[in-house]
Amino acid sequence: MTAVAELMDYAEVIERFDPVLGLEVHVELSTNTKMFCGCVNEFGGEPNTKTCPTCLGLPGSLPAVNGKAVEGAIRIGLALNCEIAEWCRFARKNYFYPDMPKNFQTSQYDEPIAFDGYLDVTLDDGEVVRVEIERAHMEEDTGKSLHIGGATGRIHGAEHSLLDYNRAGVPLIEIVTKPITGTGERAPEVARAYVTALRDLLRALDVSDVRMDQGSLRCDANVSLMAKDATEFGTRTETKNVNSLRSVERAVRYEMTRQAAILAEGGSIRQETRHFQEADGTTSSGRAKETAEDYRYFPEPDLVPIAPSREWVEELRATLPEMPWERRKRIQEEWKLSDEALRDLLNVGAVDLVAATVEAGATPDEARGWWVNTLAQEANTREVELTELAITPAQVAEVIGLVSSGELTNKLAKEVVQGVLAGEGSPREVVEKRGLKVVSDDSALLTAVDEALAAQPDIADKIRGGKVAAAGAIVGAVMKATKGQADAKRVRELIIERVGS
């Protein structure tokens, strides 16, 4: 059993050390085919059914570069304010891992397609941090190892392992930051905000589905600490394949507290890869981290260099969409949002969801109310991102429309949303299945009103005596009798009419 690591209180970490981050984000491109062969690029499926001699590295097979992947790489580089190389080439990154069929990865080493860029990142309180980009280079993904048996799903304790090469050869862009310094106590927040901003940018470019839960966007978080009087970076660890925004923040924070405790006791940090444990937010040791020399890079002999013309680069620049930050500024003006209201949208990741709900027919205020309040609370309770909830903007707009038409009350609408989240169908299907329509038949409502007045004659007398506020008790009784499906406003009107007649 692994011993529980000693941790330092976070406030003390910040008092004694300066964190240094380096974030490596791997993005699977949404091309139709893989990076170097014609196999379909599609998530899932029966194991080892989307393979061919090329992506399996069989003797005699030869790779060919996917032009759409190169195009996607250039567009990503341009959106990240990078320089685009006039000439670059692929290299072989040599290492053994069971899920890599060739025993080398076709990647780029010292000649990436895009380099020297930046991304401005907005934190929760509106502060903007510029994250400098070292490079964005092209490579291929590996397959997947499935460890059978054991309690963790990892190789330790497993009875045996299976290999699925469907993912091997899928186009990847690896985006590597320069060292991120000077963020202090906000380092974990900056890490999360950066990956969030990058995800939004990639989604706007429509180059990837950026599904972190499916591995099409993965973050490796490098963390090291410097003593306050130090002039050189500390030894770093690399927490591999962190697959949610929340986990990026948790992983960075945990590593800071773990490393600080070791350093405070006079120990040293081992340069290694580590695994993030979703269950408790900790990291565990993986393997000693290789250096570039360990990979024995050399130019890929089976692929010609890539030399994108300046004309082509400018043509691709012209295809760039409205950037997320530009869109947010436009939306803020169009919807007349305060800076605080916009930050609320950003903090819960709801800008695109609200915009899509508005496009589906809702008003901005209605859409914001549902996503920022009701649905954000649901996401928080379920510990998932807002985008992972099983409800679409069109369905939220449909619920809003049912409320506006008087077919649902706000209370019933929340029950309908719960039904949609539970997989019971569209909003209208949930309304029908659960029998949630508002009771609008006056005769049925009058029956319920008469019964409630008869049961509480003293309340009826108060209303007759001019204490109209007392009608609330009768409204409540009617709402209970109708299981919340009555229109409260109409019930109140009928009560006043009945008592006054």
Coordinates of C-alpha atoms in Angstrom, one line a residue:
M1 CA 0.0 0.0 0.0
T2 CA 1.4 3.4 -1.0
A3 CA 2.2 5.7 2.0
V4 CA 0.2 8.9 2.2
A5 CA 2.5 11.8 1.1
E6 CA 3.3 14.6 3.6
L7 CA 1.8 17.9 2.4
M8 CA 2.6 21.5 3.3
D9 CA -0.2 24.0 4.0
Y10 CA -0.8 25.9 0.8
A11 CA -0.3 29.4 2.5
E12 CA 3.1 28.3 3.7
V13 CA 4.0 27.0 0.3
I14 CA 3.4 30.4 -1.2
E15 CA 5.3 32.1 1.6
R16 CA 8.4 30.0 1.1
F17 CA 8.4 29.1 -2.6
D18 CA 7.7 30.4 -6.1
P19 CA 5.9 27.9 -8.4
V20 CA 7.0 27.4 -12.0
L21 CA 4.6 25.8 -14.5
G22 CA 5.0 24.2 -17.9
L23 CA 1.8 23.0 -19.6
E24 CA 1.8 20.5 -22.5
V25 CA -1.6 20.1 -24.1
H26 CA -2.2 17.3 -26.6
V27 CA -5.0 17.9 -29.1
E28 CA -6.5 15.2 -31.3
L29 CA -7.6 16.7 -34.6
S30 CA -11.0 15.9 -36.0
T31 CA -9.7 14.8 -39.4
N32 CA -11.5 12.1 -41.3
T33 CA -8.5 9.9 -41.4
K34 CA -5.3 9.3 -39.3
M35 CA -2.1 11.2 -39.5
F36 CA -0.1 9.0 -41.9
C37 CA -2.6 6.5 -43.3
G38 CA -6.2 6.2 -44.6
C39 CA -7.7 4.5 -41.5
V40 CA -10.8 6.2 -40.2
N41 CA -10.2 8.7 -37.3
E42 CA -13.1 8.0 -35.0
F43 CA -13.5 7.5 -31.3
G44 CA -14.5 4.1 -29.9
G45 CA -15.5 1.1 -31.9
E46 CA -14.4 -2.6 -31.5
P47 CA -10.8 -2.8 -30.5
N48 CA -8.2 -3.1 -33.4
T49 CA -10.8 -2.6 -36.2
K50 CA -9.5 0.8 -37.4
T51 CA -5.9 -0.2 -38.2
C52 CA -3.8 -1.0 -41.2
P53 CA -0.2 -2.0 -41.9
T54 CA 1.0 1.6 -41.8
C55 CA -0.5 2.6 -38.4
L56 CA 0.6 -0.8 -37.0
G57 CA 4.1 -0.2 -38.3
L58 CA 4.3 -3.4 -40.3
P59 CA 7.4 -4.0 -42.5
G60 CA 7.1 -2.5 -46.0
S61 CA 4.4 0.0 -45.1
L62 CA 5.0 3.7 -45.9
P63 CA 3.4 6.8 -44.3
A64 CA 1.9 9.7 -46.1
V65 CA 1.2 13.0 -44.4
N66 CA -2.5 14.0 -43.9
G67 CA -2.8 17.5 -45.6
K68 CA -5.8 18.4 -43.5
A69 CA -3.8 17.8 -40.3
V70 CA -1.1 20.1 -41.5
E71 CA -3.8 22.7 -42.3
G72 CA -5.2 22.3 -38.8
A73 CA -1.7 22.7 -37.2
I74 CA -1.1 25.9 -39.1
R75 CA -4.5 27.4 -38.2
I76 CA -3.9 26.5 -34.5
G77 CA -0.4 28.1 -34.7
L78 CA -1.8 31.3 -36.2
A79 CA -4.6 31.5 -33.6
L80 CA -1.9 31.3 -30.9
N81 CA 0.0 34.2 -32.5
C82 CA 2.9 31.8 -33.4
E83 CA 5.4 32.1 -36.2
I84 CA 4.8 29.5 -38.9
A85 CA 7.9 27.6 -40.1
E86 CA 8.8 28.1 -43.7
W87 CA 10.4 24.6 -43.6
C88 CA 10.0 21.8 -41.0
R89 CA 10.2 18.1 -40.9
F90 CA 9.2 15.0 -38.9
A91 CA 11.4 13.0 -36.6
R92 CA 11.4 9.6 -35.0
K93 CA 11.1 9.7 -31.2
N94 CA 12.4 6.3 -30.1
Y95 CA 11.1 4.6 -27.0
F96 CA 9.4 1.4 -26.1
Y97 CA 5.8 1.3 -24.8
P98 CA 3.4 -1.5 -25.5
D99 CA 0.7 0.7 -27.0
M100 CA 3.1 2.2 -29.6
P101 CA 3.2 -0.4 -32.3
K102 CA 6.3 1.0 -34.1
N103 CA 8.4 1.4 -31.0
F104 CA 8.9 5.0 -32.1
Q105 CA 6.5 7.9 -32.4
T106 CA 6.5 10.0 -35.6
S107 CA 6.7 13.5 -34.2
Q108 CA 8.6 16.8 -34.6
Y109 CA 11.6 17.6 -32.5
D110 CA 13.8 20.7 -33.2
E111 CA 11.8 21.9 -36.2
P112 CA 8.2 22.4 -35.2
I113 CA 5.6 23.8 -37.6
A114 CA 4.6 26.7 -35.2
F115 CA 6.7 28.4 -32.5
D116 CA 7.0 31.6 -30.3
G117 CA 3.4 32.5 -29.7
Y118 CA 1.2 33.5 -26.8
L119 CA -2.3 33.2 -25.4
D120 CA -3.9 35.8 -23.1
V121 CA -5.8 34.2 -20.3
T122 CA -8.5 35.8 -18.2
L123 CA -8.8 34.8 -14.6
D124 CA -12.0 34.7 -12.5
D125 CA -11.6 38.3 -11.3
G126 CA -10.8 39.7 -14.7
E127 CA -7.0 39.8 -14.4
V128 CA -5.3 38.9 -17.7
V129 CA -2.2 36.7 -17.7
R130 CA -0.2 36.2 -20.9
V131 CA 1.0 32.6 -21.3
E132 CA 3.9 32.3 -23.8
I133 CA 3.8 29.4 -26.2
E134 CA 7.1 27.7 -26.9
R135 CA 5.9 25.5 -29.8
A136 CA 3.0 23.7 -31.4
H137 CA 4.1 20.6 -33.3
M138 CA 2.5 17.7 -35.2
E139 CA 2.7 14.1 -34.1
E140 CA 0.6 10.9 -33.9
D141 CA -1.2 9.5 -31.0
T142 CA -0.5 6.1 -29.4
G143 CA -2.9 3.2 -28.8
K144 CA -4.5 2.3 -25.5
S145 CA -3.4 -0.2 -22.9
L146 CA -6.3 -1.7 -20.9
H147 CA -5.2 -3.2 -17.6
I148 CA -7.6 -6.0 -16.5
G149 CA -8.0 -6.8 -12.9
G150 CA -6.9 -4.9 -9.9
A151 CA -8.6 -2.0 -8.2
T152 CA -7.3 1.1 -10.0
G153 CA -7.4 0.2 -13.7
R154 CA -3.6 0.8 -13.8
I155 CA -0.9 -1.8 -14.5
H156 CA 0.0 -2.2 -10.8
G157 CA -2.2 -5.1 -9.5
A158 CA -3.6 -6.0 -12.9
E159 CA -3.9 -9.6 -13.9
H160 CA -3.1 -8.9 -17.5
S161 CA -3.2 -6.2 -20.1
L162 CA -4.9 -5.8 -23.5
L163 CA -3.9 -3.4 -26.4
D164 CA -6.2 -1.5 -28.6
Y165 CA -4.5 0.2 -31.6
N166 CA -7.6 2.0 -32.9
R167 CA -6.2 5.3 -31.6
A168 CA -2.6 4.7 -32.9
G169 CA -1.8 7.2 -35.6
V170 CA -4.6 9.7 -34.8
P171 CA -3.3 13.2 -35.6
L172 CA -2.1 15.1 -32.6
I173 CA -0.9 18.7 -32.0
E174 CA 1.2 19.1 -28.9
I175 CA 1.1 22.7 -27.6
V176 CA 3.9 23.5 -25.2
T177 CA 4.2 26.6 -23.1
K178 CA 7.3 28.4 -22.1
P179 CA 7.9 28.3 -18.3
I180 CA 5.1 30.2 -16.5
T181 CA 6.4 32.2 -13.7
G182 CA 5.3 35.0 -11.4
T183 CA 1.8 33.6 -10.7
G184 CA 2.3 32.8 -7.0
E185 CA -0.8 31.6 -5.2
R186 CA -2.8 31.8 -8.4
A187 CA -0.7 29.2 -10.3
P188 CA -3.3 26.4 -10.1
E189 CA -6.0 28.9 -11.2
V190 CA -3.8 30.0 -14.1
A191 CA -3.2 26.4 -15.2
R192 CA -7.0 25.8 -15.3
A193 CA -7.8 29.1 -17.0
Y194 CA -5.1 28.4 -19.7
V195 CA -6.4 25.0 -20.6
T196 CA -10.0 26.4 -20.5
A197 CA -9.0 29.3 -22.9
L198 CA -7.1 26.9 -25.2
R199 CA -10.1 24.5 -25.3
D200 CA -12.4 27.4 -26.2
L201 CA -10.0 28.5 -28.9
L202 CA -9.7 25.0 -30.4
R203 CA -13.5 24.6 -30.4
A204 CA -13.9 27.9 -32.2
L205 CA -11.4 26.8 -34.8
D206 CA -13.4 23.6 -35.3
V207 CA -10.2 21.5 -35.5
S208 CA -11.1 19.2 -32.6
D209 CA -14.1 18.1 -30.5
V210 CA -11.9 18.9 -27.4
R211 CA -13.6 16.1 -25.4
M212 CA -11.4 15.8 -22.3
D213 CA -13.5 12.8 -21.2
Q214 CA -12.7 11.0 -24.4
G215 CA -9.0 12.0 -24.4
S216 CA -9.1 14.3 -27.4
L217 CA -7.8 17.1 -25.2
R218 CA -5.2 16.0 -22.5
C219 CA -2.9 18.1 -20.4
D220 CA 0.5 17.2 -19.0
A221 CA 1.2 19.5 -16.0
N222 CA 4.9 20.2 -15.2
V223 CA 5.4 21.7 -11.8
S224 CA 8.5 22.8 -9.9
L225 CA 9.2 25.1 -6.9
M226 CA 12.0 27.7 -6.4
A227 CA 12.9 28.9 -2.9
K228 CA 12.3 32.6 -2.6
D229 CA 16.0 33.4 -2.8
A230 CA 16.8 31.0 -5.6
T231 CA 17.9 32.0 -9.1
E232 CA 17.4 28.7 -10.9
F233 CA 14.3 26.6 -11.5
G234 CA 13.7 23.6 -9.3
T235 CA 13.4 20.0 -10.4
R236 CA 10.1 19.4 -12.1
T237 CA 7.6 16.6 -12.1
E238 CA 5.2 15.9 -15.0
T239 CA 1.7 14.8 -14.1
K240 CA 0.5 13.0 -17.3
N241 CA -2.8 13.0 -19.1
V242 CA -4.9 15.1 -16.8
N243 CA -8.4 14.9 -18.4
S244 CA -10.6 17.6 -16.9
L245 CA -10.3 21.3 -16.2
R246 CA -11.0 20.9 -12.5
S247 CA -8.3 18.2 -12.3
V248 CA -5.7 20.4 -13.9
E249 CA -6.1 22.9 -11.1
R250 CA -6.2 20.2 -8.4
A251 CA -3.1 18.4 -9.8
V252 CA -1.0 21.6 -9.8
R253 CA -2.1 22.5 -6.3
Y254 CA -1.3 19.0 -5.0
E255 CA 2.1 18.9 -6.5
M256 CA 3.0 22.3 -5.0
T257 CA 2.1 21.1 -1.5
R258 CA 3.7 17.7 -2.0
Q259 CA 7.0 19.1 -3.3
A260 CA 7.2 21.9 -0.7
A261 CA 6.9 19.3 2.1
I262 CA 9.8 17.3 0.7
L263 CA 12.0 20.4 0.1
A264 CA 11.3 21.7 3.6
E265 CA 12.6 18.5 5.1
G266 CA 15.8 18.7 3.1
G267 CA 14.8 16.2 0.5
S268 CA 15.0 16.4 -3.3
I269 CA 12.5 16.1 -6.0
R270 CA 12.8 13.2 -8.4
Q271 CA 12.3 14.2 -12.0
E272 CA 9.6 11.8 -13.0
T273 CA 6.2 11.4 -14.6
R274 CA 3.3 11.1 -12.2
H275 CA -0.4 10.0 -12.5
F276 CA -3.3 12.0 -11.2
Q277 CA -5.8 10.2 -9.0
E278 CA -9.3 11.6 -9.7
A279 CA -10.8 10.0 -6.6
D280 CA -8.8 11.9 -4.0
G281 CA -7.0 14.6 -6.0
T282 CA -3.5 13.2 -5.4
T283 CA -0.7 12.2 -7.7
S284 CA 1.4 9.0 -7.6
S285 CA 4.8 8.2 -9.0
G286 CA 5.1 6.9 -12.5
R287 CA 8.5 6.5 -14.1
A288 CA 11.8 8.5 -14.2
K289 CA 11.4 11.2 -16.8
E290 CA 13.4 10.8 -20.0
T291 CA 15.5 13.6 -21.4
A292 CA 15.6 14.5 -25.1
E293 CA 18.8 12.5 -25.5
D294 CA 17.1 9.4 -24.2
Y295 CA 14.7 9.5 -27.1
R296 CA 17.5 9.4 -29.7
Y297 CA 15.6 11.7 -32.1
F298 CA 16.6 11.5 -35.8
P299 CA 14.8 12.8 -39.0
E300 CA 12.1 10.6 -40.3
P301 CA 13.5 9.1 -43.5
D302 CA 10.1 8.1 -45.0
L303 CA 8.5 11.6 -45.0
V304 CA 9.6 14.6 -47.0
P305 CA 9.9 18.0 -45.2
I306 CA 6.9 20.4 -45.1
A307 CA 7.4 23.8 -46.5
P308 CA 4.1 25.8 -46.3
S309 CA 4.2 28.7 -48.7
R310 CA 3.6 32.2 -47.3
E311 CA 0.6 32.5 -49.6
W312 CA -1.0 29.4 -48.2
V313 CA -0.4 30.5 -44.7
E314 CA -2.1 33.8 -45.4
E315 CA -5.0 32.0 -47.0
L316 CA -5.4 30.0 -43.8
R317 CA -5.1 33.1 -41.7
A318 CA -8.1 34.5 -43.6
T319 CA -10.2 31.4 -42.5
L320 CA -9.7 32.1 -38.8
P321 CA -13.1 32.6 -37.1
E322 CA -14.0 35.2 -34.6
M323 CA -11.8 34.5 -31.6
P324 CA -13.5 33.6 -28.3
W325 CA -12.3 36.8 -26.6
E326 CA -13.6 38.9 -29.5
R327 CA -16.9 37.1 -29.4
R328 CA -17.2 37.6 -25.7
K329 CA -16.7 41.4 -26.1
R330 CA -19.4 41.5 -28.9
I331 CA -21.8 39.4 -26.8
Q332 CA -21.3 41.7 -23.8
E333 CA -22.2 44.7 -25.9
E334 CA -25.2 43.0 -27.6
W335 CA -26.6 41.6 -24.4
K336 CA -25.8 44.7 -22.4
L337 CA -24.0 42.7 -19.7
S338 CA -22.0 44.2 -16.9
D339 CA -18.4 43.0 -16.4
E340 CA -19.6 41.1 -13.3
A341 CA -22.3 39.3 -15.3
L342 CA -19.9 38.4 -18.1
R343 CA -17.4 37.0 -15.5
D344 CA -20.2 34.9 -14.0
L345 CA -20.8 33.4 -17.5
L346 CA -17.1 32.8 -18.0
N347 CA -16.5 31.3 -14.5
V348 CA -19.1 28.5 -15.1
G349 CA -18.1 28.1 -18.8
A350 CA -21.5 29.1 -20.1
V351 CA -20.8 31.7 -22.8
D352 CA -21.2 29.4 -25.7
L353 CA -24.1 27.5 -24.1
V354 CA -26.0 30.7 -23.5
A355 CA -25.3 32.0 -27.0
A356 CA -26.5 28.7 -28.5
T357 CA -29.6 28.8 -26.3
V358 CA -30.3 32.4 -27.5
E359 CA -29.9 31.2 -31.1
A360 CA -32.5 28.5 -30.4
G361 CA -35.1 31.2 -29.5
A362 CA -34.6 32.2 -25.8
T363 CA -33.8 35.7 -24.6
P364 CA -30.3 36.3 -23.2
D365 CA -31.6 36.9 -19.7
E366 CA -33.7 33.7 -19.7
A367 CA -30.8 31.6 -21.1
R368 CA -28.4 33.1 -18.6
G369 CA -30.7 32.4 -15.7
W370 CA -31.0 28.7 -16.5
W371 CA -27.3 28.0 -17.3
V372 CA -25.7 30.2 -14.6
N373 CA -28.0 29.2 -11.8
T374 CA -30.0 26.0 -12.1
L375 CA -27.7 24.1 -14.5
A376 CA -24.4 25.3 -13.0
Q377 CA -25.6 24.0 -9.6
E378 CA -26.4 20.7 -11.2
A379 CA -22.9 20.5 -12.8
N380 CA -21.3 21.4 -9.5
T381 CA -23.3 18.7 -7.6
R382 CA -22.4 16.1 -10.2
E383 CA -18.7 17.3 -10.3
V384 CA -18.7 17.7 -14.0
E385 CA -18.2 20.5 -16.5
L386 CA -21.3 22.4 -17.6
T387 CA -20.8 21.1 -21.1
E388 CA -20.9 17.5 -19.9
L389 CA -24.5 17.8 -18.7
A390 CA -26.9 15.7 -20.7
I391 CA -29.0 18.6 -21.9
T392 CA -28.5 20.7 -25.0
P393 CA -29.0 24.5 -25.5
A394 CA -31.9 23.7 -27.9
Q395 CA -33.6 21.7 -25.1
V396 CA -33.0 24.5 -22.6
A397 CA -34.6 26.9 -25.1
E398 CA -37.5 24.5 -25.4
V399 CA -38.1 24.5 -21.7
I400 CA -37.9 28.3 -21.6
G401 CA -40.5 28.3 -24.4
L402 CA -42.9 26.0 -22.4
V403 CA -42.7 28.4 -19.5
S404 CA -43.3 31.5 -21.6
S405 CA -46.4 29.9 -23.2
G406 CA -47.8 29.1 -19.8
E407 CA -47.6 25.3 -20.3
L408 CA -45.1 25.0 -17.4
T409 CA -44.4 26.9 -14.2
N410 CA -40.8 27.6 -13.2
K411 CA -41.1 24.8 -10.6
L412 CA -42.4 22.3 -13.1
A413 CA -39.8 23.4 -15.6
K414 CA -37.1 22.4 -13.2
E415 CA -38.6 19.0 -12.9
V416 CA -38.7 18.7 -16.7
V417 CA -35.0 19.6 -16.8
Q418 CA -34.3 16.9 -14.2
G419 CA -36.1 14.4 -16.5
V420 CA -34.0 15.5 -19.5
L421 CA -30.8 15.1 -17.5
A422 CA -32.0 11.6 -16.5
G423 CA -32.3 10.6 -20.1
E424 CA -36.1 10.5 -20.3
G425 CA -36.2 12.3 -23.6
S426 CA -36.9 15.8 -24.9
P427 CA -38.6 18.4 -22.7
R428 CA -42.0 17.7 -24.3
E429 CA -41.6 14.0 -23.9
V430 CA -40.7 14.4 -20.2
V431 CA -43.8 16.6 -19.8
E432 CA -46.0 13.9 -21.3
K433 CA -44.4 11.0 -19.5
R434 CA -44.5 12.7 -16.1
G435 CA -47.8 14.5 -16.6
L436 CA -46.4 17.9 -15.8
K437 CA -48.6 20.2 -17.8
V438 CA -50.0 23.2 -16.0
V439 CA -53.6 22.8 -15.0
S440 CA -55.3 25.6 -16.9
D441 CA -58.9 24.5 -16.8
D442 CA -60.8 27.0 -14.6
S443 CA -63.4 24.4 -13.6
A444 CA -60.7 22.1 -12.2
L445 CA -59.0 24.9 -10.5
L446 CA -62.3 26.2 -9.0
T447 CA -62.9 22.8 -7.5
A448 CA -59.5 22.8 -5.8
V449 CA -60.1 26.5 -4.6
D450 CA -63.5 25.7 -3.1
E451 CA -62.1 22.7 -1.3
A452 CA -59.2 24.7 0.1
L453 CA -61.5 27.6 1.2
A454 CA -63.9 25.1 2.9
A455 CA -61.0 23.5 4.7
Q456 CA -59.7 26.9 6.0
P457 CA -62.8 29.1 6.7
D458 CA -60.8 31.4 9.0
I459 CA -58.5 32.3 6.1
A460 CA -61.5 32.9 3.8
D461 CA -62.9 35.3 6.5
K462 CA -59.6 37.2 6.6
I463 CA -59.6 37.6 2.9
R464 CA -63.2 38.9 3.0
G465 CA -62.0 41.3 5.7
G466 CA -59.5 42.9 3.4
K467 CA -56.4 40.9 4.3
V468 CA -55.7 39.8 0.7
A469 CA -52.2 38.6 1.6
A470 CA -53.9 35.7 3.5
A471 CA -54.8 34.3 0.1
G472 CA -51.2 32.9 -0.1
A473 CA -52.2 30.1 2.3
I474 CA -55.1 29.1 0.0
V475 CA -52.8 29.3 -3.1
G476 CA -50.4 27.0 -1.3
A477 CA -53.1 24.5 -0.6
V478 CA -54.3 24.5 -4.2
M479 CA -50.7 24.1 -5.5
K480 CA -50.3 21.1 -3.2
A481 CA -53.6 19.6 -4.3
T482 CA -52.6 20.0 -8.0
K483 CA -49.0 18.8 -7.4
G484 CA -47.6 22.1 -8.3
Q485 CA -49.2 22.1 -11.7
A486 CA -51.6 25.0 -11.3
D487 CA -50.8 28.6 -12.5
A488 CA -50.4 30.3 -9.1
K489 CA -51.3 33.7 -10.5
R490 CA -54.6 32.4 -11.9
V491 CA -55.3 30.5 -8.7
R492 CA -55.0 33.8 -6.7
E493 CA -57.4 35.5 -9.1
L494 CA -60.0 32.7 -8.7
I495 CA -59.7 32.9 -4.9
I496 CA -60.3 36.6 -4.8
E497 CA -63.3 36.2 -7.2
R498 CA -64.7 33.3 -5.1
V499 CA -64.4 35.0 -1.8
G500 CA -65.9 38.2 -3.1
S501 CA -68.9 36.6 -4.8

